[in-house]
Amino acid sequence: MNNVLLGSIEAGGTKFVCAVGDSSFNVQEQVVFPTGEPEETLAQVIEFFSAHPVAAIGIGSFGPVEVDPASADYGKILATPKLAWRGVNILASLKKHLAIPLFLTTDVNSSAYGEYVKGASVNDHSCVYFTVGTGIGGGAIQNGQFIGGYTHAEMGHTFIKRHPLDQDFEGVCPYHGADCLEGVASGPSLLARTGQKGEQLPENHEIWTILAYYIAQMVLNARLNFAPERVILGGGVMQQEHLMEKIRATFEELNNGYVEVPDVREYIVNPAISGNGSATVGNFALALRELEK
Ligand code: ADP
Ligand code: ZN
């Protein structure tokens, strides 16, 4: 399978990224377009792969989405607030036009897989990848398999302890209110509290201490629940470089010496694949895995 071409589809809530890669998972062609109406958007995907034929495609989708290959609804978008997409079966639509092996999982599972095969966790047997962006999501891998079964994990909506300086904020999660991680630590929660987007907030703003407190709980909970060999933090909000040190320090405070971890600088890390490319690499690798089945 040395000269094989592989496909990647990142089906995001705001944009779609389609790519062609080689068997070393290097990108050869890429196209980005905004997520519009389902029919029109999926037609753009099909058009791209008709012009750039590949042997198999890995798809990382926004969710919630049915990820069980044994389910009749495999590939179907579930209870999303993006109403036009609710009930749309991405995989089934693509299958009608692309007669090649397709594999679909969540966007964060794809990112986790990319870091697992060619990034920060390349020497590990397990890892958890989180994105902190418009939403928060997590994907966990154990020996090359995604944790899950009854649909996929929803680590972004776990419940966390509030920071003393952040008791009155009502959160932005429409489902779980104030104590939901995504509700108080996603990018939109920064805007809701301060009136400014994360990228505009100064480094010395108090909000970063509060945010680090929540993200550190998220990482500690992952350590307690899954005992992964590494925790990788990606997404737009993590582009705040100072945030990582605050998260590591708060993680150690909260853990209070209980569970063993390696040096936190090696345990809690940014993605090693540059340019937001973890999911693309993961999708190529998942496509190859599907092809070799
Ligand atoms: P998405 O989650 O939609 O795929 P991103 O991971 O880029 O996309 O996350 C977008 C969110 O991250 C927005 O809420 C944005 O304000 C926030 N964000 C983007 N860049 C930064 C930054 N440098 N610092 C803090 N927040 C950021
Ligand atoms: Zn929630």
PDB file of C-alpha atoms and ligand atoms in Angstrom:
ATOM      1  CA  MET A   1       0.000   0.000   0.000  1.00  0.00           C
ATOM      2  CA  ASN A   2       2.909   2.349  -0.689  1.00  0.00           C
ATOM      3  CA  ASN A   3       1.521   4.476  -3.476  1.00  0.00           C
ATOM      4  CA  VAL A   4      -2.010   4.611  -2.252  1.00  0.00           C
ATOM      5  CA  LEU A   5      -3.865   7.932  -1.999  1.00  0.00           C
ATOM      6  CA  LEU A   6      -6.005   8.510   1.074  1.00  0.00           C
ATOM      7  CA  GLY A   7      -8.846  10.921   1.754  1.00  0.00           C
ATOM      8  CA  SER A   8      -9.751  13.018   4.790  1.00  0.00           C
ATOM      9  CA  ILE A   9     -12.990  14.833   5.504  1.00  0.00           C
ATOM     10  CA  GLU A  10     -13.182  17.102   8.528  1.00  0.00           C
ATOM     11  CA  ALA A  11     -16.863  17.764   8.848  1.00  0.00           C
ATOM     12  CA  GLY A  12     -16.987  20.713  11.226  1.00  0.00           C
ATOM     13  CA  GLY A  13     -19.838  22.836  12.439  1.00  0.00           C
ATOM     14  CA  THR A  14     -18.458  25.935  10.735  1.00  0.00           C
ATOM     15  CA  LYS A  15     -16.277  24.527   7.968  1.00  0.00           C
ATOM     16  CA  PHE A  16     -15.480  21.400   6.014  1.00  0.00           C
ATOM     17  CA  VAL A  17     -11.908  20.469   5.121  1.00  0.00           C
ATOM     18  CA  CYS A  18     -11.323  17.807   2.460  1.00  0.00           C
ATOM     19  CA  ALA A  19      -7.828  16.544   1.785  1.00  0.00           C
ATOM     20  CA  VAL A  20      -5.849  13.988  -0.181  1.00  0.00           C
ATOM     21  CA  GLY A  21      -2.769  12.448   1.380  1.00  0.00           C
ATOM     22  CA  ASP A  22      -0.093   9.885   0.646  1.00  0.00           C
ATOM     23  CA  SER A  23       0.589   6.719   2.611  1.00  0.00           C
ATOM     24  CA  SER A  24       2.889   8.686   4.968  1.00  0.00           C
ATOM     25  CA  PHE A  25      -0.100  10.938   5.692  1.00  0.00           C
ATOM     26  CA  ASN A  26       1.340  14.032   4.010  1.00  0.00           C
ATOM     27  CA  VAL A  27      -1.260  16.371   2.523  1.00  0.00           C
ATOM     28  CA  GLN A  28      -1.148  16.658  -1.260  1.00  0.00           C
ATOM     29  CA  GLU A  29      -4.371  18.538  -1.974  1.00  0.00           C
ATOM     30  CA  GLN A  30      -6.737  20.366   0.316  1.00  0.00           C
ATOM     31  CA  VAL A  31      -9.916  22.390   0.041  1.00  0.00           C
ATOM     32  CA  VAL A  32     -11.854  24.303   2.724  1.00  0.00           C
ATOM     33  CA  PHE A  33     -15.434  25.512   2.464  1.00  0.00           C
ATOM     34  CA  PRO A  34     -18.016  26.770   4.953  1.00  0.00           C
ATOM     35  CA  THR A  35     -20.596  24.361   6.335  1.00  0.00           C
ATOM     36  CA  GLY A  36     -23.829  25.321   4.552  1.00  0.00           C
ATOM     37  CA  GLU A  37     -26.989  23.375   3.907  1.00  0.00           C
ATOM     38  CA  PRO A  38     -26.314  19.625   4.078  1.00  0.00           C
ATOM     39  CA  GLU A  39     -27.138  18.758   0.472  1.00  0.00           C
ATOM     40  CA  GLU A  40     -25.050  21.545  -1.026  1.00  0.00           C
ATOM     41  CA  THR A  41     -22.125  20.939   1.356  1.00  0.00           C
ATOM     42  CA  LEU A  42     -22.005  17.186   0.758  1.00  0.00           C
ATOM     43  CA  ALA A  43     -22.209  17.835  -3.011  1.00  0.00           C
ATOM     44  CA  GLN A  44     -19.003  19.904  -2.655  1.00  0.00           C
ATOM     45  CA  VAL A  45     -17.329  16.998  -0.868  1.00  0.00           C
ATOM     46  CA  ILE A  46     -18.333  14.579  -3.616  1.00  0.00           C
ATOM     47  CA  GLU A  47     -17.178  17.003  -6.290  1.00  0.00           C
ATOM     48  CA  PHE A  48     -13.735  17.278  -4.631  1.00  0.00           C
ATOM     49  CA  PHE A  49     -13.237  13.523  -4.396  1.00  0.00           C
ATOM     50  CA  SER A  50     -14.545  12.971  -7.932  1.00  0.00           C
ATOM     51  CA  ALA A  51     -11.807  15.299  -9.150  1.00  0.00           C
ATOM     52  CA  HIS A  52      -9.228  13.769  -6.742  1.00  0.00           C
ATOM     53  CA  PRO A  53      -9.851  10.021  -6.532  1.00  0.00           C
ATOM     54  CA  VAL A  54      -8.606   8.223  -3.419  1.00  0.00           C
ATOM     55  CA  ALA A  55      -8.640   4.594  -2.270  1.00  0.00           C
ATOM     56  CA  ALA A  56     -10.459   5.168   1.037  1.00  0.00           C
ATOM     57  CA  ILE A  57     -11.635   8.104   3.170  1.00  0.00           C
ATOM     58  CA  GLY A  58     -11.564   8.776   6.908  1.00  0.00           C
ATOM     59  CA  ILE A  59     -14.178  11.198   8.186  1.00  0.00           C
ATOM     60  CA  GLY A  60     -14.084  13.123  11.459  1.00  0.00           C
ATOM     61  CA  SER A  61     -17.452  14.680  12.112  1.00  0.00           C
ATOM     62  CA  PHE A  62     -18.983  17.185  14.484  1.00  0.00           C
ATOM     63  CA  GLY A  63     -21.456  15.539  16.786  1.00  0.00           C
ATOM     64  CA  PRO A  64     -23.300  14.079  18.319  1.00  0.00           C
ATOM     65  CA  VAL A  65     -23.075  11.492  15.559  1.00  0.00           C
ATOM     66  CA  GLU A  66     -23.677   7.743  15.401  1.00  0.00           C
ATOM     67  CA  VAL A  67     -20.228   6.145  15.239  1.00  0.00           C
ATOM     68  CA  ASP A  68     -21.104   2.472  15.620  1.00  0.00           C
ATOM     69  CA  PRO A  69     -20.386   0.732  12.280  1.00  0.00           C
ATOM     70  CA  ALA A  70     -22.863  -1.976  13.265  1.00  0.00           C
ATOM     71  CA  SER A  71     -25.732   0.503  13.626  1.00  0.00           C
ATOM     72  CA  ALA A  72     -28.247   1.121  10.830  1.00  0.00           C
ATOM     73  CA  ASP A  73     -27.724   4.826  11.585  1.00  0.00           C
ATOM     74  CA  TYR A  74     -23.914   4.727  11.293  1.00  0.00           C
ATOM     75  CA  GLY A  75     -22.852   8.204  10.172  1.00  0.00           C
ATOM     76  CA  LYS A  76     -26.041  10.003  11.158  1.00  0.00           C
ATOM     77  CA  ILE A  77     -25.945  13.379  12.922  1.00  0.00           C
ATOM     78  CA  LEU A  78     -28.020  13.244  16.104  1.00  0.00           C
ATOM     79  CA  ALA A  79     -29.275  15.988  18.469  1.00  0.00           C
ATOM     80  CA  THR A  80     -27.245  18.924  17.132  1.00  0.00           C
ATOM     81  CA  PRO A  81     -28.365  22.529  17.580  1.00  0.00           C
ATOM     82  CA  LYS A  82     -27.584  22.848  13.851  1.00  0.00           C
ATOM     83  CA  LEU A  83     -31.135  21.936  12.923  1.00  0.00           C
ATOM     84  CA  ALA A  84     -30.626  21.535   9.165  1.00  0.00           C
ATOM     85  CA  TRP A  85     -28.104  18.783   9.901  1.00  0.00           C
ATOM     86  CA  ARG A  86     -30.115  16.897  12.495  1.00  0.00           C
ATOM     87  CA  GLY A  87     -30.880  13.424  11.161  1.00  0.00           C
ATOM     88  CA  VAL A  88     -28.595  13.821   8.130  1.00  0.00           C
ATOM     89  CA  ASN A  89     -26.585  10.682   7.468  1.00  0.00           C
ATOM     90  CA  ILE A  90     -23.251  11.972   6.175  1.00  0.00           C
ATOM     91  CA  LEU A  91     -21.824   8.532   5.562  1.00  0.00           C
ATOM     92  CA  ALA A  92     -24.875   7.183   3.702  1.00  0.00           C
ATOM     93  CA  SER A  93     -24.972  10.275   1.466  1.00  0.00           C
ATOM     94  CA  LEU A  94     -21.311   9.922   0.544  1.00  0.00           C
ATOM     95  CA  LYS A  95     -21.580   6.160   0.017  1.00  0.00           C
ATOM     96  CA  LYS A  96     -24.096   6.684  -2.778  1.00  0.00           C
ATOM     97  CA  HIS A  97     -21.454   8.482  -4.832  1.00  0.00           C
ATOM     98  CA  LEU A  98     -18.133   7.125  -3.583  1.00  0.00           C
ATOM     99  CA  ALA A  99     -17.752   3.366  -3.944  1.00  0.00           C
ATOM    100  CA  ILE A 100     -14.688   3.073  -1.683  1.00  0.00           C
ATOM    101  CA  PRO A 101     -14.128   2.142   1.986  1.00  0.00           C
ATOM    102  CA  LEU A 102     -15.260   4.943   4.314  1.00  0.00           C
ATOM    103  CA  PHE A 103     -14.764   5.206   8.060  1.00  0.00           C
ATOM    104  CA  LEU A 104     -16.453   7.806  10.241  1.00  0.00           C
ATOM    105  CA  THR A 105     -15.790   8.865  13.794  1.00  0.00           C
ATOM    106  CA  THR A 106     -15.962  12.088  15.797  1.00  0.00           C
ATOM    107  CA  ASP A 107     -13.712  15.041  14.982  1.00  0.00           C
ATOM    108  CA  VAL A 108     -11.872  14.698  18.300  1.00  0.00           C
ATOM    109  CA  ASN A 109     -11.394  10.962  17.826  1.00  0.00           C
ATOM    110  CA  SER A 110      -9.783  11.758  14.462  1.00  0.00           C
ATOM    111  CA  SER A 111      -7.484  14.294  16.110  1.00  0.00           C
ATOM    112  CA  ALA A 112      -6.617  11.842  18.867  1.00  0.00           C
ATOM    113  CA  TYR A 113      -5.812   9.210  16.253  1.00  0.00           C
ATOM    114  CA  GLY A 114      -3.599  11.604  14.291  1.00  0.00           C
ATOM    115  CA  GLU A 115      -1.558  12.392  17.402  1.00  0.00           C
ATOM    116  CA  TYR A 116      -1.475   8.671  18.245  1.00  0.00           C
ATOM    117  CA  VAL A 117      -0.083   7.547  14.891  1.00  0.00           C
ATOM    118  CA  LYS A 118       2.175  10.485  14.017  1.00  0.00           C
ATOM    119  CA  GLY A 119       2.171  13.075  16.803  1.00  0.00           C
ATOM    120  CA  ALA A 120       2.586  13.589  20.522  1.00  0.00           C
ATOM    121  CA  SER A 121       1.468  10.061  21.437  1.00  0.00           C
ATOM    122  CA  VAL A 122       3.359   8.139  18.803  1.00  0.00           C
ATOM    123  CA  ASN A 123       5.202   6.126  21.473  1.00  0.00           C
ATOM    124  CA  ASP A 124       2.151   5.586  23.712  1.00  0.00           C
ATOM    125  CA  HIS A 125      -0.507   2.879  23.852  1.00  0.00           C
ATOM    126  CA  SER A 126      -3.141   5.291  25.087  1.00  0.00           C
ATOM    127  CA  CYS A 127      -3.977   8.977  25.031  1.00  0.00           C
ATOM    128  CA  VAL A 128      -6.775  11.463  25.477  1.00  0.00           C
ATOM    129  CA  TYR A 129      -7.110  14.406  23.102  1.00  0.00           C
ATOM    130  CA  PHE A 130      -9.211  17.445  23.979  1.00  0.00           C
ATOM    131  CA  THR A 131     -10.202  20.396  21.864  1.00  0.00           C
ATOM    132  CA  VAL A 132     -11.046  23.637  23.632  1.00  0.00           C
ATOM    133  CA  GLY A 133     -12.630  25.811  20.971  1.00  0.00           C
ATOM    134  CA  THR A 134     -16.185  26.739  20.034  1.00  0.00           C
ATOM    135  CA  GLY A 135     -17.102  23.640  21.969  1.00  0.00           C
ATOM    136  CA  ILE A 136     -15.135  21.234  24.117  1.00  0.00           C
ATOM    137  CA  GLY A 137     -14.734  17.613  23.110  1.00  0.00           C
ATOM    138  CA  GLY A 138     -12.518  14.724  24.033  1.00  0.00           C
ATOM    139  CA  GLY A 139     -11.426  11.511  22.357  1.00  0.00           C
ATOM    140  CA  ALA A 140      -9.727   8.617  24.149  1.00  0.00           C
ATOM    141  CA  ILE A 141      -7.647   5.858  22.559  1.00  0.00           C
ATOM    142  CA  GLN A 142      -6.630   2.576  24.129  1.00  0.00           C
ATOM    143  CA  ASN A 143      -4.400   0.272  22.061  1.00  0.00           C
ATOM    144  CA  GLY A 144      -5.553   1.851  18.811  1.00  0.00           C
ATOM    145  CA  GLN A 145      -9.256   1.606  19.639  1.00  0.00           C
ATOM    146  CA  PHE A 146     -11.573   4.476  20.526  1.00  0.00           C
ATOM    147  CA  ILE A 147     -13.191   4.360  23.931  1.00  0.00           C
ATOM    148  CA  GLY A 148     -16.936   4.243  23.484  1.00  0.00           C
ATOM    149  CA  GLY A 149     -19.655   1.867  22.433  1.00  0.00           C
ATOM    150  CA  TYR A 150     -22.976   3.270  23.375  1.00  0.00           C
ATOM    151  CA  THR A 151     -22.323   6.166  20.972  1.00  0.00           C
ATOM    152  CA  HIS A 152     -19.198   8.205  21.701  1.00  0.00           C
ATOM    153  CA  ALA A 153     -17.805   9.892  24.774  1.00  0.00           C
ATOM    154  CA  GLU A 154     -19.014  13.422  25.597  1.00  0.00           C
ATOM    155  CA  MET A 155     -16.183  14.612  27.778  1.00  0.00           C
ATOM    156  CA  GLY A 156     -16.914  18.262  27.031  1.00  0.00           C
ATOM    157  CA  HIS A 157     -20.135  18.128  29.001  1.00  0.00           C
ATOM    158  CA  THR A 158     -18.779  16.680  32.204  1.00  0.00           C
ATOM    159  CA  PHE A 159     -19.562  18.471  35.439  1.00  0.00           C
ATOM    160  CA  ILE A 160     -16.919  20.527  37.173  1.00  0.00           C
ATOM    161  CA  LYS A 161     -16.404  22.513  40.354  1.00  0.00           C
ATOM    162  CA  ARG A 162     -16.790  26.273  39.983  1.00  0.00           C
ATOM    163  CA  HIS A 163     -14.001  28.736  40.656  1.00  0.00           C
ATOM    164  CA  PRO A 164     -14.698  31.011  43.678  1.00  0.00           C
ATOM    165  CA  LEU A 165     -14.430  34.097  41.433  1.00  0.00           C
ATOM    166  CA  ASP A 166     -16.823  32.653  38.854  1.00  0.00           C
ATOM    167  CA  GLN A 167     -19.829  31.649  40.945  1.00  0.00           C
ATOM    168  CA  ASP A 168     -22.432  33.847  39.245  1.00  0.00           C
ATOM    169  CA  PHE A 169     -21.768  33.086  35.581  1.00  0.00           C
ATOM    170  CA  GLU A 170     -24.658  31.039  34.205  1.00  0.00           C
ATOM    171  CA  GLY A 171     -22.611  29.234  31.522  1.00  0.00           C
ATOM    172  CA  VAL A 172     -23.345  28.881  27.819  1.00  0.00           C
ATOM    173  CA  CYS A 173     -24.406  25.217  27.595  1.00  0.00           C
ATOM    174  CA  PRO A 174     -28.118  25.141  26.776  1.00  0.00           C
ATOM    175  CA  TYR A 175     -28.437  21.616  28.140  1.00  0.00           C
ATOM    176  CA  HIS A 176     -26.578  21.655  31.467  1.00  0.00           C
ATOM    177  CA  GLY A 177     -26.349  25.263  32.570  1.00  0.00           C
ATOM    178  CA  ALA A 178     -23.731  26.520  34.943  1.00  0.00           C
ATOM    179  CA  ASP A 179     -21.716  23.497  35.980  1.00  0.00           C
ATOM    180  CA  CYS A 180     -21.012  22.072  32.514  1.00  0.00           C
ATOM    181  CA  LEU A 181     -17.369  22.223  31.437  1.00  0.00           C
ATOM    182  CA  GLU A 182     -18.204  23.401  27.908  1.00  0.00           C
ATOM    183  CA  GLY A 183     -20.583  25.960  29.373  1.00  0.00           C
ATOM    184  CA  VAL A 184     -17.870  27.658  31.414  1.00  0.00           C
ATOM    185  CA  ALA A 185     -14.610  26.923  29.594  1.00  0.00           C
ATOM    186  CA  SER A 186     -15.301  27.032  25.821  1.00  0.00           C
ATOM    187  CA  GLY A 187     -14.351  30.001  23.626  1.00  0.00           C
ATOM    188  CA  PRO A 188     -17.923  31.383  23.626  1.00  0.00           C
ATOM    189  CA  SER A 189     -17.929  31.380  27.446  1.00  0.00           C
ATOM    190  CA  LEU A 190     -15.045  33.886  27.339  1.00  0.00           C
ATOM    191  CA  LEU A 191     -17.051  36.169  25.085  1.00  0.00           C
ATOM    192  CA  ALA A 192     -20.161  35.798  27.250  1.00  0.00           C
ATOM    193  CA  ARG A 193     -18.292  36.830  30.420  1.00  0.00           C
ATOM    194  CA  THR A 194     -16.011  39.566  29.128  1.00  0.00           C
ATOM    195  CA  GLY A 195     -17.612  40.826  25.904  1.00  0.00           C
ATOM    196  CA  GLN A 196     -14.342  39.978  24.160  1.00  0.00           C
ATOM    197  CA  LYS A 197     -13.207  36.962  22.193  1.00  0.00           C
ATOM    198  CA  GLY A 198     -10.429  34.882  23.686  1.00  0.00           C
ATOM    199  CA  GLU A 199      -7.931  36.060  21.098  1.00  0.00           C
ATOM    200  CA  GLN A 200      -8.521  39.692  22.182  1.00  0.00           C
ATOM    201  CA  LEU A 201      -8.135  39.191  25.928  1.00  0.00           C
ATOM    202  CA  PRO A 202      -4.836  40.264  27.526  1.00  0.00           C
ATOM    203  CA  GLU A 203      -2.593  37.662  29.076  1.00  0.00           C
ATOM    204  CA  ASN A 204      -2.956  39.165  32.576  1.00  0.00           C
ATOM    205  CA  HIS A 205      -6.774  38.946  32.568  1.00  0.00           C
ATOM    206  CA  GLU A 206      -8.195  37.106  35.577  1.00  0.00           C
ATOM    207  CA  ILE A 207     -10.317  34.928  33.280  1.00  0.00           C
ATOM    208  CA  TRP A 208      -7.282  32.824  32.346  1.00  0.00           C
ATOM    209  CA  THR A 209      -6.821  31.705  35.960  1.00  0.00           C
ATOM    210  CA  ILE A 210     -10.461  30.688  36.045  1.00  0.00           C
ATOM    211  CA  LEU A 211     -10.192  28.907  32.697  1.00  0.00           C
ATOM    212  CA  ALA A 212      -7.044  27.055  33.743  1.00  0.00           C
ATOM    213  CA  TYR A 213      -8.880  25.873  36.851  1.00  0.00           C
ATOM    214  CA  TYR A 214     -11.575  24.260  34.689  1.00  0.00           C
ATOM    215  CA  ILE A 215      -9.248  22.812  32.074  1.00  0.00           C
ATOM    216  CA  ALA A 216      -7.021  21.382  34.827  1.00  0.00           C
ATOM    217  CA  GLN A 217     -10.082  19.633  36.290  1.00  0.00           C
ATOM    218  CA  MET A 218     -10.871  18.283  32.828  1.00  0.00           C
ATOM    219  CA  VAL A 219      -7.352  16.847  32.528  1.00  0.00           C
ATOM    220  CA  LEU A 220      -7.350  15.454  36.057  1.00  0.00           C
ATOM    221  CA  ASN A 221     -10.727  13.811  35.458  1.00  0.00           C
ATOM    222  CA  ALA A 222      -9.333  12.222  32.300  1.00  0.00           C
ATOM    223  CA  ARG A 223      -6.345  10.955  34.291  1.00  0.00           C
ATOM    224  CA  LEU A 224      -8.627   9.568  36.990  1.00  0.00           C
ATOM    225  CA  ASN A 225     -11.104   8.000  34.565  1.00  0.00           C
ATOM    226  CA  PHE A 226      -8.867   6.566  31.858  1.00  0.00           C
ATOM    227  CA  ALA A 227      -5.270   6.676  33.122  1.00  0.00           C
ATOM    228  CA  PRO A 228      -3.960   7.642  29.671  1.00  0.00           C
ATOM    229  CA  GLU A 229      -0.242   7.880  29.024  1.00  0.00           C
ATOM    230  CA  ARG A 230      -0.649  11.423  27.687  1.00  0.00           C
ATOM    231  CA  VAL A 231      -3.213  14.206  27.531  1.00  0.00           C
ATOM    232  CA  ILE A 232      -3.120  16.445  24.460  1.00  0.00           C
ATOM    233  CA  LEU A 233      -4.827  19.840  24.447  1.00  0.00           C
ATOM    234  CA  GLY A 234      -5.745  21.453  21.117  1.00  0.00           C
ATOM    235  CA  GLY A 235      -8.330  23.922  19.811  1.00  0.00           C
ATOM    236  CA  GLY A 236      -8.409  27.698  19.346  1.00  0.00           C
ATOM    237  CA  VAL A 237      -8.370  28.627  23.039  1.00  0.00           C
ATOM    238  CA  MET A 238      -5.176  26.624  23.598  1.00  0.00           C
ATOM    239  CA  GLN A 239      -3.379  29.009  21.256  1.00  0.00           C
ATOM    240  CA  GLN A 240      -2.961  31.143  24.400  1.00  0.00           C
ATOM    241  CA  GLU A 241       0.549  29.916  25.106  1.00  0.00           C
ATOM    242  CA  HIS A 242       0.626  31.077  28.748  1.00  0.00           C
ATOM    243  CA  LEU A 243      -2.442  28.963  29.495  1.00  0.00           C
ATOM    244  CA  MET A 244      -0.595  25.641  29.346  1.00  0.00           C
ATOM    245  CA  GLU A 245       1.685  26.461  32.306  1.00  0.00           C
ATOM    246  CA  LYS A 246      -1.294  27.589  34.383  1.00  0.00           C
ATOM    247  CA  ILE A 247      -3.128  24.357  33.547  1.00  0.00           C
ATOM    248  CA  ARG A 248      -0.156  22.178  34.487  1.00  0.00           C
ATOM    249  CA  ALA A 249       0.365  23.997  37.791  1.00  0.00           C
ATOM    250  CA  THR A 250      -3.325  23.831  38.693  1.00  0.00           C
ATOM    251  CA  PHE A 251      -3.443  20.159  37.715  1.00  0.00           C
ATOM    252  CA  GLU A 252      -0.678  19.448  40.224  1.00  0.00           C
ATOM    253  CA  GLU A 253      -2.428  21.474  42.933  1.00  0.00           C
ATOM    254  CA  LEU A 254      -5.729  19.684  42.402  1.00  0.00           C
ATOM    255  CA  ASN A 255      -4.147  16.242  42.194  1.00  0.00           C
ATOM    256  CA  ASN A 256      -2.317  17.033  45.446  1.00  0.00           C
ATOM    257  CA  GLY A 257       0.154  14.218  44.919  1.00  0.00           C
ATOM    258  CA  TYR A 258      -2.516  11.514  44.718  1.00  0.00           C
ATOM    259  CA  VAL A 259      -2.217   9.853  41.314  1.00  0.00           C
ATOM    260  CA  GLU A 260       1.180   9.318  39.821  1.00  0.00           C
ATOM    261  CA  VAL A 261       1.996  11.200  36.642  1.00  0.00           C
ATOM    262  CA  PRO A 262       5.214  11.729  34.719  1.00  0.00           C
ATOM    263  CA  ASP A 263       6.648  15.265  34.459  1.00  0.00           C
ATOM    264  CA  VAL A 264       3.539  17.358  33.709  1.00  0.00           C
ATOM    265  CA  ARG A 265       5.420  19.144  30.928  1.00  0.00           C
ATOM    266  CA  GLU A 266       5.506  15.838  29.118  1.00  0.00           C
ATOM    267  CA  TYR A 267       2.181  14.568  30.371  1.00  0.00           C
ATOM    268  CA  ILE A 268      -0.034  17.515  29.386  1.00  0.00           C
ATOM    269  CA  VAL A 269       1.009  18.742  25.950  1.00  0.00           C
ATOM    270  CA  ASN A 270      -0.041  20.628  22.834  1.00  0.00           C
ATOM    271  CA  PRO A 271      -0.586  18.682  19.614  1.00  0.00           C
ATOM    272  CA  ALA A 272       2.688  17.806  17.897  1.00  0.00           C
ATOM    273  CA  ILE A 273       1.162  17.999  14.417  1.00  0.00           C
ATOM    274  CA  SER A 274       1.301  21.613  13.276  1.00  0.00           C
ATOM    275  CA  GLY A 275      -1.229  23.734  11.455  1.00  0.00           C
ATOM    276  CA  ASN A 276      -4.273  22.221  13.134  1.00  0.00           C
ATOM    277  CA  GLY A 277      -3.549  19.060  11.147  1.00  0.00           C
ATOM    278  CA  SER A 278      -4.105  16.327  13.755  1.00  0.00           C
ATOM    279  CA  ALA A 279      -7.541  15.364  12.459  1.00  0.00           C
ATOM    280  CA  THR A 280      -6.388  15.254   8.844  1.00  0.00           C
ATOM    281  CA  VAL A 281      -3.525  12.885   9.688  1.00  0.00           C
ATOM    282  CA  GLY A 282      -5.907  10.835  11.826  1.00  0.00           C
ATOM    283  CA  ASN A 283      -8.408  10.570   8.987  1.00  0.00           C
ATOM    284  CA  PHE A 284      -5.719   9.432   6.540  1.00  0.00           C
ATOM    285  CA  ALA A 285      -4.616   6.767   9.018  1.00  0.00           C
ATOM    286  CA  LEU A 286      -8.190   5.647   9.636  1.00  0.00           C
ATOM    287  CA  ALA A 287      -8.753   5.454   5.876  1.00  0.00           C
ATOM    288  CA  LEU A 288      -5.664   3.257   5.530  1.00  0.00           C
ATOM    289  CA  ARG A 289      -6.789   1.085   8.440  1.00  0.00           C
ATOM    290  CA  GLU A 290     -10.196   0.645   6.783  1.00  0.00           C
ATOM    291  CA  LEU A 291      -8.545  -0.236   3.485  1.00  0.00           C
ATOM    292  CA  GLU A 292      -6.332  -2.872   5.103  1.00  0.00           C
ATOM    293  CA  LYS A 293      -9.239  -4.556   6.898  1.00  0.00           C
TER     294      LYS A 293
HETATM  295  P1  ADP B   1     -13.824  25.233  16.259  1.00  0.00           P
HETATM  296  O1  ADP B   1     -13.930  24.811  17.671  1.00  0.00           O
HETATM  297  O2  ADP B   1     -15.012  26.012  15.795  1.00  0.00           O
HETATM  298  O3  ADP B   1     -13.443  24.126  15.336  1.00  0.00           O
HETATM  299  P2  ADP B   1     -11.433  26.645  17.085  1.00  0.00           P
HETATM  300  O4  ADP B   1     -10.813  25.447  17.703  1.00  0.00           O
HETATM  301  O5  ADP B   1     -10.534  27.571  16.319  1.00  0.00           O
HETATM  302  O6  ADP B   1     -12.614  26.285  16.122  1.00  0.00           O
HETATM  303  O7  ADP B   1     -12.103  27.463  18.263  1.00  0.00           O
HETATM  304  C1  ADP B   1     -12.715  28.694  18.076  1.00  0.00           C
HETATM  305  C2  ADP B   1     -12.863  29.363  19.440  1.00  0.00           C
HETATM  306  O8  ADP B   1     -11.566  29.571  20.004  1.00  0.00           O
HETATM  307  C3  ADP B   1     -13.550  30.715  19.386  1.00  0.00           C
HETATM  308  O9  ADP B   1     -14.413  30.852  20.502  1.00  0.00           O
HETATM  309  C4  ADP B   1     -12.383  31.704  19.472  1.00  0.00           C
HETATM  310  O10 ADP B   1     -12.757  32.925  20.069  1.00  0.00           O
HETATM  311  C5  ADP B   1     -11.391  30.950  20.330  1.00  0.00           C
HETATM  312  N1  ADP B   1     -10.015  31.310  19.996  1.00  0.00           N
HETATM  313  C6  ADP B   1      -9.431  31.259  18.782  1.00  0.00           C
HETATM  314  N2  ADP B   1      -8.149  31.690  18.842  1.00  0.00           N
HETATM  315  C7  ADP B   1      -7.930  32.011  20.134  1.00  0.00           C
HETATM  316  C8  ADP B   1      -6.804  32.511  20.851  1.00  0.00           C
HETATM  317  N3  ADP B   1      -5.648  32.793  20.240  1.00  0.00           N
HETATM  318  N4  ADP B   1      -6.937  32.699  22.181  1.00  0.00           N
HETATM  319  C9  ADP B   1      -8.086  32.419  22.804  1.00  0.00           C
HETATM  320  N5  ADP B   1      -9.181  31.974  22.193  1.00  0.00           N
HETATM  321  C10 ADP B   1      -9.103  31.764  20.881  1.00  0.00           C
HETATM  322 ZN    ZN B   2     -23.309  20.754  28.605  1.00  0.00          ZN
END
